[in-house]
mmCIF file of C-alpha atoms in Angstrom:
data_model
loop_
_atom_site.group_PDB
_atom_site.id
_atom_site.type_symbol
_atom_site.label_atom_id
_atom_site.label_comp_id
_atom_site.label_asym_id
_atom_site.label_seq_id
_atom_site.Cartn_x
_atom_site.Cartn_y
_atom_site.Cartn_z
ATOM 1 C CA MET A 1 29.133 23.418 -20.504
ATOM 2 C CA THR A 2 27.052 26.492 -19.723
ATOM 3 C CA ASN A 3 24.920 26.851 -16.616
ATOM 4 C CA ASN A 4 21.898 28.471 -18.297
ATOM 5 C CA ALA A 5 20.530 25.367 -20.021
ATOM 6 C CA ILE A 6 20.692 21.590 -19.920
ATOM 7 C CA SER A 7 22.984 20.379 -22.696
ATOM 8 C CA VAL A 8 21.297 17.575 -24.676
ATOM 9 C CA SER A 9 22.599 15.459 -27.541
ATOM 10 C CA GLU A 10 21.574 12.247 -29.276
ATOM 11 C CA ILE A 11 24.579 9.972 -28.800
ATOM 12 C CA PHE A 12 23.072 6.832 -30.355
ATOM 13 C CA THR A 13 19.742 6.384 -32.093
ATOM 14 C CA GLY A 14 17.050 6.798 -29.457
ATOM 15 C CA ILE A 15 19.606 7.463 -26.668
ATOM 16 C CA TYR A 16 20.180 11.027 -25.464
ATOM 17 C CA GLN A 17 22.728 12.388 -23.026
ATOM 18 C CA LEU A 18 21.878 15.363 -20.791
ATOM 19 C CA LYS A 19 24.613 17.299 -18.997
ATOM 20 C CA MET A 20 23.454 18.785 -15.705
ATOM 21 C CA PRO A 21 25.779 21.170 -13.808
ATOM 22 C CA LEU A 22 27.088 20.355 -10.337
ATOM 23 C CA PRO A 23 28.547 22.892 -7.869
ATOM 24 C CA PHE A 24 31.650 20.775 -7.264
ATOM 25 C CA ARG A 25 35.061 20.231 -8.808
ATOM 26 C CA LEU A 26 33.288 17.445 -10.714
ATOM 27 C CA ASN A 27 31.194 20.110 -12.413
ATOM 28 C CA HIS A 28 28.471 18.113 -14.149
ATOM 29 C CA ILE A 29 26.697 14.789 -14.261
ATOM 30 C CA ASN A 30 25.602 12.876 -17.349
ATOM 31 C CA LEU A 31 21.933 11.894 -17.328
ATOM 32 C CA TYR A 32 20.364 9.751 -20.057
ATOM 33 C CA LEU A 33 17.035 9.596 -21.874
ATOM 34 C CA LEU A 34 15.891 6.411 -23.587
ATOM 35 C CA GLU A 35 13.223 6.964 -26.220
ATOM 36 C CA ASP A 36 10.265 4.641 -26.654
ATOM 37 C CA VAL A 37 7.379 4.785 -29.131
ATOM 38 C CA ASN A 38 5.065 6.429 -26.594
ATOM 39 C CA GLY A 39 7.437 8.199 -24.208
ATOM 40 C CA TRP A 40 10.815 8.470 -22.514
ATOM 41 C CA TYR A 41 12.722 6.832 -19.687
ATOM 42 C CA LEU A 42 14.939 9.185 -17.687
ATOM 43 C CA ILE A 43 18.106 7.712 -16.152
ATOM 44 C CA ASP A 44 19.167 9.737 -13.056
ATOM 45 C CA THR A 45 18.119 13.294 -12.239
ATOM 46 C CA GLY A 46 20.881 15.578 -10.937
ATOM 47 C CA LEU A 47 21.486 17.315 -7.611
ATOM 48 C CA ASN A 48 18.572 19.057 -5.904
ATOM 49 C CA THR A 49 19.506 22.732 -6.190
ATOM 50 C CA GLN A 50 17.589 25.855 -7.167
ATOM 51 C CA LEU A 51 19.583 25.934 -10.413
ATOM 52 C CA SER A 52 18.671 22.314 -11.184
ATOM 53 C CA GLN A 53 14.980 23.063 -10.645
ATOM 54 C CA GLU A 54 15.162 26.098 -12.921
ATOM 55 C CA LEU A 55 17.029 24.154 -15.622
ATOM 56 C CA TRP A 56 14.613 21.241 -15.477
ATOM 57 C CA ALA A 57 11.593 23.562 -15.546
ATOM 58 C CA ALA A 58 12.965 25.329 -18.628
ATOM 59 C CA PHE A 59 13.857 22.058 -20.351
ATOM 60 C CA LEU A 60 10.415 20.583 -19.734
ATOM 61 C CA GLN A 61 8.890 23.686 -21.362
ATOM 62 C CA SER A 62 11.401 23.838 -24.232
ATOM 63 C CA GLY A 63 9.400 21.771 -26.699
ATOM 64 C CA PHE A 64 11.892 18.897 -26.681
ATOM 65 C CA PHE A 65 9.369 16.526 -25.103
ATOM 66 C CA THR A 66 6.633 15.792 -27.606
ATOM 67 C CA LYS A 67 6.079 12.549 -25.692
ATOM 68 C CA PRO A 68 5.848 12.176 -21.902
ATOM 69 C CA ILE A 69 8.542 10.931 -19.543
ATOM 70 C CA LYS A 70 7.114 7.566 -18.448
ATOM 71 C CA LYS A 71 9.457 6.644 -15.610
ATOM 72 C CA ILE A 72 12.463 7.946 -13.686
ATOM 73 C CA ILE A 73 15.134 5.287 -13.173
ATOM 74 C CA LEU A 74 17.888 5.783 -10.603
ATOM 75 C CA THR A 75 21.186 3.960 -10.929
ATOM 76 C CA HIS A 76 21.790 4.526 -7.212
ATOM 77 C CA LEU A 77 21.032 6.624 -4.134
ATOM 78 C CA HIS A 78 23.720 9.321 -4.180
ATOM 79 C CA PRO A 79 22.532 12.946 -4.147
ATOM 80 C CA ASP A 80 23.610 13.879 -7.684
ATOM 81 C CA HIS A 81 21.588 10.927 -9.014
ATOM 82 C CA ILE A 82 18.512 10.823 -6.759
ATOM 83 C CA GLY A 83 18.345 14.521 -5.853
ATOM 84 C CA MET A 84 15.771 15.818 -8.358
ATOM 85 C CA SER A 85 13.736 12.603 -8.512
ATOM 86 C CA ALA A 86 11.047 13.621 -6.010
ATOM 87 C CA TRP A 87 10.571 17.055 -7.607
ATOM 88 C CA LEU A 88 10.388 15.607 -11.120
ATOM 89 C CA SER A 89 8.093 12.792 -10.012
ATOM 90 C CA GLU A 90 5.679 15.327 -8.539
ATOM 91 C CA GLN A 91 5.884 17.672 -11.522
ATOM 92 C CA LEU A 92 5.353 14.920 -14.076
ATOM 93 C CA ALA A 93 3.232 12.481 -12.046
ATOM 94 C CA VAL A 94 5.531 9.588 -12.979
ATOM 95 C CA PRO A 95 7.004 6.763 -10.866
ATOM 96 C CA VAL A 96 10.571 6.535 -9.607
ATOM 97 C CA ALA A 97 12.436 3.206 -9.694
ATOM 98 C CA ILE A 98 15.529 2.189 -7.698
ATOM 99 C CA SER A 99 17.060 -1.022 -6.321
ATOM 100 C CA ALA A 100 15.865 -2.335 -2.956
ATOM 101 C CA CYS A 101 19.237 -2.074 -1.203
ATOM 102 C CA ASP A 102 19.903 1.461 -2.406
ATOM 103 C CA TRP A 103 16.436 2.557 -1.356
ATOM 104 C CA ALA A 104 17.022 1.050 2.097
ATOM 105 C CA MET A 105 20.317 2.954 2.395
ATOM 106 C CA ALA A 106 18.705 6.192 1.174
ATOM 107 C CA THR A 107 15.993 5.979 3.828
ATOM 108 C CA PHE A 108 18.571 5.129 6.511
ATOM 109 C CA LEU A 109 20.685 8.175 5.627
ATOM 110 C CA TRP A 110 17.586 10.336 5.478
ATOM 111 C CA ASN A 111 16.257 9.196 8.845
ATOM 112 C CA ASN A 112 19.588 9.267 10.711
ATOM 113 C CA GLY A 113 20.848 12.688 9.731
ATOM 114 C CA ASP A 114 19.694 14.290 12.984
ATOM 115 C CA ALA A 115 20.322 13.561 16.675
ATOM 116 C CA ALA A 116 18.764 10.091 16.373
ATOM 117 C CA GLY A 117 21.668 8.918 14.246
ATOM 118 C CA GLU A 118 24.445 10.553 16.262
ATOM 119 C CA LYS A 119 25.268 7.446 18.312
ATOM 120 C CA ILE A 120 25.475 5.224 15.210
ATOM 121 C CA TYR A 121 27.865 7.580 13.451
ATOM 122 C CA GLN A 122 29.883 8.347 16.554
ATOM 123 C CA GLN A 123 30.566 4.639 17.059
ATOM 124 C CA HIS A 124 31.400 4.227 13.363
ATOM 125 C CA TRP A 125 34.028 6.970 13.338
ATOM 126 C CA THR A 126 35.348 5.928 16.756
ATOM 127 C CA HIS A 127 36.100 2.492 15.247
ATOM 128 C CA PHE A 128 38.380 4.284 12.778
ATOM 129 C CA GLY A 129 40.366 5.975 15.553
ATOM 130 C CA LEU A 130 38.899 9.471 15.371
ATOM 131 C CA ARG A 131 38.790 11.454 18.610
ATOM 132 C CA GLY A 132 37.964 14.938 19.839
ATOM 133 C CA SER A 133 37.247 17.673 17.297
ATOM 134 C CA GLN A 134 37.985 15.372 14.353
ATOM 135 C CA LEU A 135 35.330 12.944 15.562
ATOM 136 C CA SER A 136 32.811 15.729 16.127
ATOM 137 C CA GLU A 137 33.429 17.097 12.634
ATOM 138 C CA MET A 138 32.842 13.727 10.959
ATOM 139 C CA VAL A 139 29.708 13.022 13.024
ATOM 140 C CA GLU A 140 28.343 16.446 12.072
ATOM 141 C CA LEU A 141 28.649 15.539 8.387
ATOM 142 C CA ARG A 142 26.047 12.789 8.812
ATOM 143 C CA GLY A 143 23.395 15.389 7.948
ATOM 144 C CA GLN A 144 24.857 16.236 4.548
ATOM 145 C CA TYR A 145 22.773 13.647 2.685
ATOM 146 C CA LYS A 146 19.508 15.218 3.785
ATOM 147 C CA LYS A 147 20.786 18.719 3.025
ATOM 148 C CA LEU A 148 21.865 17.749 -0.494
ATOM 149 C CA VAL A 149 18.871 15.584 -1.408
ATOM 150 C CA LYS A 150 16.248 17.773 0.343
ATOM 151 C CA GLN A 151 13.378 15.437 -0.578
ATOM 152 C CA LEU A 152 13.035 11.706 -1.202
ATOM 153 C CA PRO A 153 10.270 10.303 -3.422
ATOM 154 C CA ALA A 154 7.149 9.463 -1.418
ATOM 155 C CA GLU A 155 7.248 5.944 -2.844
ATOM 156 C CA VAL A 156 9.320 4.008 -5.347
ATOM 157 C CA GLU A 157 9.148 0.989 -7.592
ATOM 158 C CA ILE A 158 11.848 -1.584 -6.865
ATOM 159 C CA ILE A 159 14.256 -2.602 -9.618
ATOM 160 C CA HIS A 160 15.318 -6.238 -9.282
ATOM 161 C CA PRO A 161 18.551 -7.618 -10.725
ATOM 162 C CA HIS A 162 18.112 -8.612 -14.380
ATOM 163 C CA ASP A 163 14.770 -6.854 -14.781
ATOM 164 C CA ARG A 164 14.337 -5.577 -18.319
ATOM 165 C CA LEU A 165 13.319 -2.277 -19.832
ATOM 166 C CA PHE A 166 12.070 -2.153 -23.412
ATOM 167 C CA SER A 167 12.712 0.906 -25.570
ATOM 168 C CA SER A 168 13.192 1.920 -29.202
ATOM 169 C CA SER A 169 16.944 1.392 -28.803
ATOM 170 C CA GLY A 170 16.399 -2.217 -27.704
ATOM 171 C CA THR A 171 16.120 -4.211 -24.505
ATOM 172 C CA TRP A 172 18.054 -2.980 -21.466
ATOM 173 C CA GLU A 173 18.876 -5.371 -18.627
ATOM 174 C CA PHE A 174 19.507 -4.088 -15.095
ATOM 175 C CA LEU A 175 22.863 -5.367 -13.867
ATOM 176 C CA PRO A 176 23.601 -5.056 -10.130
ATOM 177 C CA GLY A 177 27.037 -3.883 -9.088
ATOM 178 C CA ALA A 178 27.655 -3.473 -5.363
ATOM 179 C CA GLY A 179 30.477 -1.382 -3.941
ATOM 180 C CA HIS A 180 30.047 2.304 -4.722
ATOM 181 C CA SER A 181 26.537 1.868 -3.367
ATOM 182 C CA PRO A 182 24.822 -1.206 -1.908
ATOM 183 C CA GLU A 183 23.083 -2.252 -5.146
ATOM 184 C CA HIS A 184 24.015 0.082 -7.990
ATOM 185 C CA MET A 185 22.120 -0.715 -11.181
ATOM 186 C CA ALA A 186 23.780 -0.360 -14.575
ATOM 187 C CA LEU A 187 21.754 -0.861 -17.774
ATOM 188 C CA TRP A 188 23.059 -3.310 -20.387
ATOM 189 C CA ASN A 189 21.949 -3.415 -24.025
ATOM 190 C CA SER A 190 23.377 -6.642 -25.462
ATOM 191 C CA GLU A 191 22.042 -5.916 -28.963
ATOM 192 C CA GLN A 192 23.958 -2.656 -29.282
ATOM 193 C CA LYS A 193 26.698 -3.673 -26.824
ATOM 194 C CA LEU A 194 26.117 -0.537 -24.765
ATOM 195 C CA LEU A 195 26.335 -0.133 -20.994
ATOM 196 C CA ILE A 196 24.901 2.821 -19.079
ATOM 197 C CA SER A 197 27.411 2.415 -16.275
ATOM 198 C CA GLY A 198 26.374 5.172 -13.855
ATOM 199 C CA ASP A 199 29.145 5.539 -11.264
ATOM 200 C CA HIS A 200 30.070 1.857 -11.286
ATOM 201 C CA LEU A 201 32.605 2.275 -14.084
ATOM 202 C CA LEU A 202 34.073 5.710 -14.824
ATOM 203 C CA PRO A 203 36.632 6.464 -17.549
ATOM 204 C CA SER A 204 38.992 8.854 -15.759
ATOM 205 C CA ILE A 205 38.354 8.637 -12.011
ATOM 206 C CA THR A 206 37.706 5.733 -9.672
ATOM 207 C CA PRO A 207 34.370 5.568 -7.822
ATOM 208 C CA ASN A 208 34.605 5.964 -4.074
ATOM 209 C CA ILE A 209 34.239 2.629 -2.257
ATOM 210 C CA SER A 210 33.564 3.356 1.416
ATOM 211 C CA LEU A 211 32.736 1.400 4.533
ATOM 212 C CA HIS A 212 29.521 2.783 6.049
ATOM 213 C CA PRO A 213 27.903 2.117 9.455
ATOM 214 C CA VAL A 214 25.260 0.002 7.688
ATOM 215 C CA GLY A 215 25.137 -1.763 4.342
ATOM 216 C CA LEU A 216 27.894 -3.783 2.743
ATOM 217 C CA ARG A 217 30.182 -5.613 5.165
ATOM 218 C CA ASN A 218 33.066 -5.719 2.693
ATOM 219 C CA PRO A 219 32.264 -3.157 -0.043
ATOM 220 C CA LEU A 220 35.586 -3.343 -1.847
ATOM 221 C CA GLU A 221 35.389 -7.107 -2.219
ATOM 222 C CA SER A 222 31.852 -6.719 -3.583
ATOM 223 C CA TYR A 223 33.066 -4.076 -6.019
ATOM 224 C CA LEU A 224 36.058 -6.046 -7.312
ATOM 225 C CA GLN A 225 33.932 -9.172 -7.712
ATOM 226 C CA SER A 226 31.396 -7.154 -9.665
ATOM 227 C CA LEU A 227 34.091 -5.760 -11.974
ATOM 228 C CA GLU A 228 35.185 -9.323 -12.702
ATOM 229 C CA GLU A 229 31.630 -10.192 -13.696
ATOM 230 C CA PHE A 230 31.159 -7.048 -15.777
ATOM 231 C CA SER A 231 34.389 -7.806 -17.639
ATOM 232 C CA LEU A 232 32.606 -10.776 -19.248
ATOM 233 C CA LEU A 233 30.288 -8.405 -21.147
ATOM 234 C CA ASP A 234 31.013 -7.850 -24.823
ATOM 235 C CA CYS A 235 30.752 -4.090 -24.332
ATOM 236 C CA LYS A 236 31.568 -1.740 -27.201
ATOM 237 C CA HIS A 237 30.826 1.558 -25.414
ATOM 238 C CA TYR A 238 30.053 2.457 -21.821
ATOM 239 C CA LEU A 239 28.068 5.576 -20.972
ATOM 240 C CA PRO A 240 29.196 6.887 -17.569
ATOM 241 C CA ALA A 241 27.642 9.398 -15.181
ATOM 242 C CA HIS A 242 30.897 11.357 -15.145
ATOM 243 C CA GLY A 243 33.327 11.662 -18.026
ATOM 244 C CA ALA A 244 33.182 10.900 -21.716
ATOM 245 C CA ILE A 245 31.513 7.959 -23.449
ATOM 246 C CA SER A 246 34.329 5.416 -23.736
ATOM 247 C CA SER A 247 35.252 2.221 -25.557
ATOM 248 C CA ASP A 248 38.134 0.994 -23.337
ATOM 249 C CA PHE A 249 35.796 -1.215 -21.301
ATOM 250 C CA ARG A 250 37.990 -4.154 -20.268
ATOM 251 C CA GLU A 251 41.124 -2.022 -20.177
ATOM 252 C CA ARG A 252 39.435 0.364 -17.760
ATOM 253 C CA ILE A 253 38.262 -2.498 -15.543
ATOM 254 C CA ASN A 254 41.841 -3.768 -15.423
ATOM 255 C CA GLN A 255 43.140 -0.275 -14.599
ATOM 256 C CA ILE A 256 40.724 0.156 -11.695
ATOM 257 C CA THR A 257 41.433 -3.337 -10.365
ATOM 258 C CA LEU A 258 45.176 -2.715 -10.438
ATOM 259 C CA HIS A 259 44.662 0.713 -8.872
ATOM 260 C CA HIS A 260 43.146 -0.952 -5.814
ATOM 261 C CA GLN A 261 45.773 -3.679 -5.810
ATOM 262 C CA GLN A 262 48.460 -0.986 -5.684
ATOM 263 C CA LYS A 263 46.709 0.554 -2.685
ATOM 264 C CA PHE A 264 46.764 -2.860 -1.001
ATOM 265 C CA ALA A 265 50.509 -3.076 -1.635
ATOM 266 C CA ASP A 266 51.104 0.448 -0.316
ATOM 267 C CA LEU A 267 49.233 -0.359 2.883
ATOM 268 C CA MET A 268 50.875 -3.725 3.477
ATOM 269 C CA ASN A 269 54.415 -2.587 2.694
ATOM 270 C CA GLN A 270 54.482 0.871 4.254
ATOM 271 C CA LEU A 271 52.430 0.620 7.429
ATOM 272 C CA PRO A 272 53.877 -0.393 10.811
ATOM 273 C CA THR A 273 53.030 -3.541 12.722
ATOM 274 C CA ARG A 274 49.960 -2.083 14.455
ATOM 275 C CA PHE A 275 47.779 0.785 13.243
ATOM 276 C CA THR A 276 44.274 2.264 13.055
ATOM 277 C CA VAL A 277 42.282 3.461 10.025
ATOM 278 C CA VAL A 278 43.256 7.048 10.872
ATOM 279 C CA GLU A 279 46.927 6.103 10.952
ATOM 280 C CA ALA A 280 46.625 4.216 7.648
ATOM 281 C CA LEU A 281 44.949 7.024 5.693
ATOM 282 C CA PRO A 282 48.124 9.026 4.801
ATOM 283 C CA CYS A 283 49.516 5.914 3.127
ATOM 284 C CA ILE A 284 46.993 6.122 0.280
ATOM 285 C CA PHE A 285 45.425 9.605 0.586
ATOM 286 C CA SER A 286 46.543 13.071 1.513
ATOM 287 C CA ALA A 287 45.653 13.785 5.123
ATOM 288 C CA ASP A 288 45.421 17.496 4.258
ATOM 289 C CA LEU A 289 41.890 17.351 2.849
ATOM 290 C CA PRO A 290 38.751 19.348 3.638
ATOM 291 C CA ALA A 291 36.324 17.580 5.958
ATOM 292 C CA HIS A 292 33.883 16.372 3.295
ATOM 293 C CA GLN A 293 36.733 14.793 1.302
ATOM 294 C CA LEU A 294 38.258 13.293 4.448
ATOM 295 C CA LEU A 295 34.933 11.580 5.079
ATOM 296 C CA PHE A 296 35.275 9.697 1.775
ATOM 297 C CA ALA A 297 38.993 9.079 2.306
ATOM 298 C CA TYR A 298 38.491 7.536 5.751
ATOM 299 C CA GLY A 299 35.649 5.399 4.416
ATOM 300 C CA GLU A 300 37.710 4.123 1.503
ATOM 301 C CA THR A 301 40.798 3.494 3.651
ATOM 302 C CA ALA A 302 38.626 1.409 5.993
ATOM 303 C CA ALA A 303 37.206 -0.500 3.013
ATOM 304 C CA HIS A 304 40.729 -1.446 1.892
ATOM 305 C CA LEU A 305 41.728 -2.578 5.369
ATOM 306 C CA ILE A 306 38.550 -4.634 5.856
ATOM 307 C CA TYR A 307 39.175 -6.287 2.481
ATOM 308 C CA LEU A 308 42.713 -7.272 3.526
ATOM 309 C CA ALA A 309 41.551 -8.455 6.955
ATOM 310 C CA GLU A 310 38.762 -10.591 5.460
ATOM 311 C CA ARG A 311 41.327 -12.256 3.197
ATOM 312 C CA GLY A 312 43.569 -13.011 6.187
ATOM 313 C CA LEU A 313 46.326 -10.603 5.139
ATOM 314 C CA LEU A 314 45.753 -8.387 8.179
ATOM 315 C CA GLN A 315 44.484 -9.238 11.618
ATOM 316 C CA ARG A 316 41.874 -6.997 13.260
ATOM 317 C CA ASP A 317 41.291 -6.373 16.949
ATOM 318 C CA ASP A 318 37.684 -5.188 17.316
ATOM 319 C CA ASP A 319 38.291 -2.921 20.315
ATOM 320 C CA ASP A 320 37.687 0.832 19.979
ATOM 321 C CA PRO A 321 39.431 1.902 17.891
ATOM 322 C CA TRP A 322 39.902 -1.048 15.588
ATOM 323 C CA LEU A 323 43.529 -2.076 15.636
ATOM 324 C CA PHE A 324 44.998 -3.783 12.573
ATOM 325 C CA ILE A 325 48.064 -6.009 12.891
ATOM 326 C CA ASN A 326 50.319 -6.324 9.854
ATOM 327 C CA PRO A 327 52.062 -9.728 9.735
ATOM 328 C CA PHE A 328 54.043 -8.643 6.671
ATOM 329 C CA GLN A 329 55.944 -6.154 8.803
ATOM 330 C CA VAL A 330 56.356 -8.709 11.598
ATOM 331 C CA ASN A 331 57.894 -11.192 9.160
ATOM 332 C CA SER A 332 59.658 -8.590 6.944
ATOM 333 C CA ALA A 333 57.746 -9.989 3.968
ATOM 334 C CA LYS A 334 56.777 -8.128 0.786
ATOM 335 C CA TYR A 335 53.216 -7.855 -0.525
ATOM 336 C CA THR A 336 53.082 -8.026 -4.311
ATOM 337 C CA VAL A 337 50.380 -6.686 -6.608
ATOM 338 C CA ASP A 338 48.041 -9.345 -7.956
ATOM 339 C CA ARG A 339 44.521 -9.422 -9.330
ATOM 340 C CA PRO A 340 41.935 -10.762 -6.856
ATOM 341 C CA ALA A 341 40.573 -14.219 -7.523
ATOM 342 C CA THR A 342 37.226 -14.367 -9.264
ATOM 343 C CA ARG A 343 34.362 -15.341 -6.991
ATOM 344 C CA LEU A 344 30.658 -15.700 -7.529
ATOM 345 C CA HIS A 345 28.789 -12.475 -6.810
ATOM 346 C CA THR A 346 26.280 -12.693 -3.972
ATOM 347 C CA SER A 347 23.336 -10.450 -3.174
ATOM 348 C CA PRO A 348 24.515 -7.284 -1.409
ATOM 349 C CA CYS A 349 21.663 -7.155 1.094
#
């Protein structure tokens, strides 16, 4: 895609995909427009950058919109989704909608990016076994959310699970999926068998599932449970935030589930009897990562270990740092890959 205009295409009748550039290796995000008889619903907004503002300003003046944008809907709180929402809301005088749990997390990250949040984040990373300059570097990154988002909407409307949105393309139901964020909202159109999946289900990469200082106690369990529930949908195509529109819905859910199961097996079979999160990371990620990627890698490693500890497969000593005890190594047993048992999904917050 080019960086001098927003790429827009009608992918299904009344459903448009916008491609907005990102300054990362993942170089764009897919946004969506749902047409209605008297306006549009915008799904996600892009990262808050000068380029994004210029592209949005040009697009809004391009003549594409002969009807107004009625509402901005956010699948979740991450900067590439929420970033431009405040600017667009002000420019267009339209409301912004997001789930309650994701809005709570967004305001926490926004309000704890300075010295007030240092103690919270220092304790969080100390639990993982970080010390010295490594600890300082991770704590310093707590301010990245505010730097990337730059502005939160002054107020929002709350999306509740199973709320409905009515458009020319049919009725869309909001489906909660915890894990990647506290209460990610996908949009499900049962008539057309279409799912706007946001970051919850991606066709070629796996969404990061991290343990944060607040929010989900066991994010990976929440995520895997949610995938089990989503697999019951009779979905023909899913429309992701990153990657191509895809039709391998159940196959992709199985691939992601087995991906995490393989990480469980790697941890259980390769790690010593006693270890910290820091010591476990090289088992499933490269330790030679830049700081911002290490932040996600540590968070996801911790999420895997908490999942195993909650299921009784590891024991956890809650001293600082957390110390995990691996009974498989004590007993010379072998952990085998298996799908997690289906459980009823509970509210994430």
